[in-house]
Amino acid sequence: MKVLKTIKEMQEHARTLILKGKIIGFVPTMGALHEGHLSLVRQARKDNDIVIVSIFVNPIQFGPQEDFARYPRDLEGDSIKLKNEGVDLIFYPDMNDMYPVGYRTFVEVQEISERLCGAFRPGHFRGVATVVTKLFNIIKPHRAYFGLKDYQQTVIIKKMVQDLNMDIEIITCPTVREPDGLAMSSRNLYLKPDERRAATVIYRTLLEAERLMREFRKPEGVKTIMFDRLRSEPLVTSIDYAGLYDPETLEEIKDYSEKEEVLIAIALRIGDTRLIDNMIVKL
Ligand code: PAF
């Protein structure tokens, strides 16, 4: 398994692979890899000749008060996991190579970036869309893999690829959960043992919301019960959002009698740790 650290080397290597007719599958990550990431890598391994994984903690998708500095970093552990999955190459760029002094260009997907997490993390999705565009230009993949745990991110990336005519297939893969239902996330590492136990309230609330929806409750009623359940957990310090949304526009749903699919989504803090999760319900 190769590790390339400069954009120039990566671009040259990608050009050579493409000239040889290789199909490239790409998994962008910020490292601290868990089973969720590895499920994307396994899918990429099945679908493509070459699998490239990037590891880059992207500063421009973190707000000034967010966890950029303490975000878990473990290149050595990540490399072992990726080697075991048969990954061909890790791209591990340096911050100054990605954003040199004088960097001025950003990608913004309007409206859908401002809803849900975007309303609470201004500039976050602009940072994501920008770095993913840069990584796509550097690696030139045929396919790129994203987890549905970050549902809004997948909607934004698909829209960006469509609007900017990027010739890349976006593949989304199901959320991987711990045995008690907690969605896998690198940020779960921040949770103290009692917070880790409390975090199961998120998945339990998603399941209950799904059940209530199927009993034909009105969205407002389901939302109220979701907030009640989440607030009943004393270690939940704040709730950014919880409710039912349109899976494409991400707007809150007022009536789902005509809908085929509904997104149930939650973002909250347990202690200082912000966690998100979601579920798509087919009606
Ligand atoms: O989902 C993530 O880990 C990040 O947002 C991504 C796509 C790697 C961009 O930094």
PDB file of N, CA and C and ligand atoms in Angstrom, residues 27-31 37 54 56-58 61-62 71 124 127-129 131-132 135 145-147 150 153 157 186, ligand 1:
ATOM      1  N   VAL A  27     -12.512   6.835  -1.360  1.00  0.00           N
ATOM      2  CA  VAL A  27     -13.220   7.032  -0.086  1.00  0.00           C
ATOM      3  C   VAL A  27     -12.559   8.207   0.644  1.00  0.00           C
ATOM      4  N   PRO A  28     -13.222   9.387   0.663  1.00  0.00           N
ATOM      5  CA  PRO A  28     -12.649  10.511   1.413  1.00  0.00           C
ATOM      6  C   PRO A  28     -12.945  10.353   2.894  1.00  0.00           C
ATOM      7  N   THR A  29     -11.943  10.570   3.745  1.00  0.00           N
ATOM      8  CA  THR A  29     -12.172  10.466   5.194  1.00  0.00           C
ATOM      9  C   THR A  29     -11.350  11.539   5.912  1.00  0.00           C
ATOM     10  N   MET A  30     -11.679  11.694   7.206  1.00  0.00           N
ATOM     11  CA  MET A  30     -10.843  12.542   8.060  1.00  0.00           C
ATOM     12  C   MET A  30     -10.064  11.660   9.042  1.00  0.00           C
ATOM     13  N   GLY A  31      -9.969  10.358   8.741  1.00  0.00           N
ATOM     14  CA  GLY A  31      -9.206   9.458   9.597  1.00  0.00           C
ATOM     15  C   GLY A  31      -9.989   9.021  10.820  1.00  0.00           C
ATOM     16  N   HIS A  37     -16.390   3.573   8.108  1.00  0.00           N
ATOM     17  CA  HIS A  37     -15.468   3.884   7.002  1.00  0.00           C
ATOM     18  C   HIS A  37     -15.085   2.601   6.259  1.00  0.00           C
ATOM     19  N   SER A  54      -8.477   8.967   1.169  1.00  0.00           N
ATOM     20  CA  SER A  54      -7.775  10.170   1.642  1.00  0.00           C
ATOM     21  C   SER A  54      -8.011  10.305   3.141  1.00  0.00           C
ATOM     22  N   PHE A  56      -7.632  13.419   5.711  1.00  0.00           N
ATOM     23  CA  PHE A  56      -7.304  14.848   5.834  1.00  0.00           C
ATOM     24  C   PHE A  56      -8.345  15.488   6.741  1.00  0.00           C
ATOM     25  N   VAL A  57      -7.905  15.983   7.889  1.00  0.00           N
ATOM     26  CA  VAL A  57      -8.821  16.686   8.787  1.00  0.00           C
ATOM     27  C   VAL A  57      -8.917  18.107   8.240  1.00  0.00           C
ATOM     28  N   ASN A  58     -10.054  18.363   7.606  1.00  0.00           N
ATOM     29  CA  ASN A  58     -10.215  19.568   6.772  1.00  0.00           C
ATOM     30  C   ASN A  58     -10.570  20.785   7.634  1.00  0.00           C
ATOM     31  N   GLN A  61     -13.978  23.045   7.331  1.00  0.00           N
ATOM     32  CA  GLN A  61     -15.349  22.591   7.613  1.00  0.00           C
ATOM     33  C   GLN A  61     -15.657  22.624   9.112  1.00  0.00           C
ATOM     34  N   PHE A  62     -14.719  23.147   9.910  1.00  0.00           N
ATOM     35  CA  PHE A  62     -14.930  23.289  11.357  1.00  0.00           C
ATOM     36  C   PHE A  62     -15.160  24.763  11.682  1.00  0.00           C
ATOM     37  N   TYR A  71      -9.809  16.833  17.192  1.00  0.00           N
ATOM     38  CA  TYR A  71     -10.350  15.738  16.369  1.00  0.00           C
ATOM     39  C   TYR A  71      -9.340  14.581  16.382  1.00  0.00           C
ATOM     40  N   HIS A 124     -20.051  25.053   7.345  1.00  0.00           N
ATOM     41  CA  HIS A 124     -19.569  23.663   7.393  1.00  0.00           C
ATOM     42  C   HIS A 124     -19.636  22.998   6.008  1.00  0.00           C
ATOM     43  N   GLY A 127     -17.237  24.172   3.444  1.00  0.00           N
ATOM     44  CA  GLY A 127     -15.925  23.552   3.663  1.00  0.00           C
ATOM     45  C   GLY A 127     -15.883  22.136   3.113  1.00  0.00           C
ATOM     46  N   VAL A 128     -16.970  21.395   3.315  1.00  0.00           N
ATOM     47  CA  VAL A 128     -17.033  20.005   2.827  1.00  0.00           C
ATOM     48  C   VAL A 128     -17.030  20.005   1.289  1.00  0.00           C
ATOM     49  N   ALA A 129     -17.912  20.823   0.687  1.00  0.00           N
ATOM     50  CA  ALA A 129     -18.026  20.835  -0.784  1.00  0.00           C
ATOM     51  C   ALA A 129     -16.694  21.267  -1.407  1.00  0.00           C
ATOM     52  N   VAL A 131     -13.533  20.956  -0.106  1.00  0.00           N
ATOM     53  CA  VAL A 131     -12.460  19.959  -0.001  1.00  0.00           C
ATOM     54  C   VAL A 131     -12.764  18.746  -0.882  1.00  0.00           C
ATOM     55  N   VAL A 132     -14.051  18.362  -0.967  1.00  0.00           N
ATOM     56  CA  VAL A 132     -14.388  17.195  -1.794  1.00  0.00           C
ATOM     57  C   VAL A 132     -14.122  17.521  -3.274  1.00  0.00           C
ATOM     58  N   LEU A 135     -10.393  17.260  -3.716  1.00  0.00           N
ATOM     59  CA  LEU A 135      -9.946  15.852  -3.702  1.00  0.00           C
ATOM     60  C   LEU A 135     -10.347  15.150  -5.006  1.00  0.00           C
ATOM     61  N   TYR A 145     -17.347   7.217  -2.475  1.00  0.00           N
ATOM     62  CA  TYR A 145     -18.207   6.527  -1.507  1.00  0.00           C
ATOM     63  C   TYR A 145     -18.420   7.381  -0.262  1.00  0.00           C
ATOM     64  N   PHE A 146     -19.699   7.506   0.140  1.00  0.00           N
ATOM     65  CA  PHE A 146     -20.054   8.313   1.315  1.00  0.00           C
ATOM     66  C   PHE A 146     -21.072   7.542   2.150  1.00  0.00           C
ATOM     67  N   GLY A 147     -20.978   7.704   3.482  1.00  0.00           N
ATOM     68  CA  GLY A 147     -21.894   6.998   4.384  1.00  0.00           C
ATOM     69  C   GLY A 147     -23.170   7.801   4.614  1.00  0.00           C
ATOM     70  N   ASP A 150     -24.052  10.617   7.467  1.00  0.00           N
ATOM     71  CA  ASP A 150     -24.003  12.053   7.150  1.00  0.00           C
ATOM     72  C   ASP A 150     -24.948  12.285   5.966  1.00  0.00           C
ATOM     73  N   GLN A 153     -24.839  15.546   4.010  1.00  0.00           N
ATOM     74  CA  GLN A 153     -23.611  15.639   3.212  1.00  0.00           C
ATOM     75  C   GLN A 153     -23.781  14.896   1.872  1.00  0.00           C
ATOM     76  N   ILE A 157     -23.376  16.607  -1.777  1.00  0.00           N
ATOM     77  CA  ILE A 157     -22.335  16.154  -2.721  1.00  0.00           C
ATOM     78  C   ILE A 157     -22.981  15.721  -4.044  1.00  0.00           C
ATOM     79  N   SER A 186     -16.503   8.866  14.424  1.00  0.00           N
ATOM     80  CA  SER A 186     -15.197   9.109  15.067  1.00  0.00           C
ATOM     81  C   SER A 186     -15.402   9.890  16.357  1.00  0.00           C
TER      82      SER A 186
HETATM   83  O1  PAF B   1     -17.468  12.836   6.037  1.00  0.00           O
HETATM   84  C1  PAF B   1     -16.310  13.226   6.275  1.00  0.00           C
HETATM   85  O2  PAF B   1     -15.519  12.569   6.955  1.00  0.00           O
HETATM   86  C2  PAF B   1     -15.855  14.561   5.719  1.00  0.00           C
HETATM   87  O3  PAF B   1     -16.871  15.496   5.733  1.00  0.00           O
HETATM   88  C3  PAF B   1     -15.217  14.454   4.312  1.00  0.00           C
HETATM   89  C4  PAF B   1     -16.238  13.982   3.281  1.00  0.00           C
HETATM   90  C5  PAF B   1     -14.047  13.496   4.349  1.00  0.00           C
HETATM   91  C6  PAF B   1     -14.711  15.829   3.871  1.00  0.00           C
HETATM   92  O4  PAF B   1     -13.726  16.316   4.726  1.00  0.00           O
END
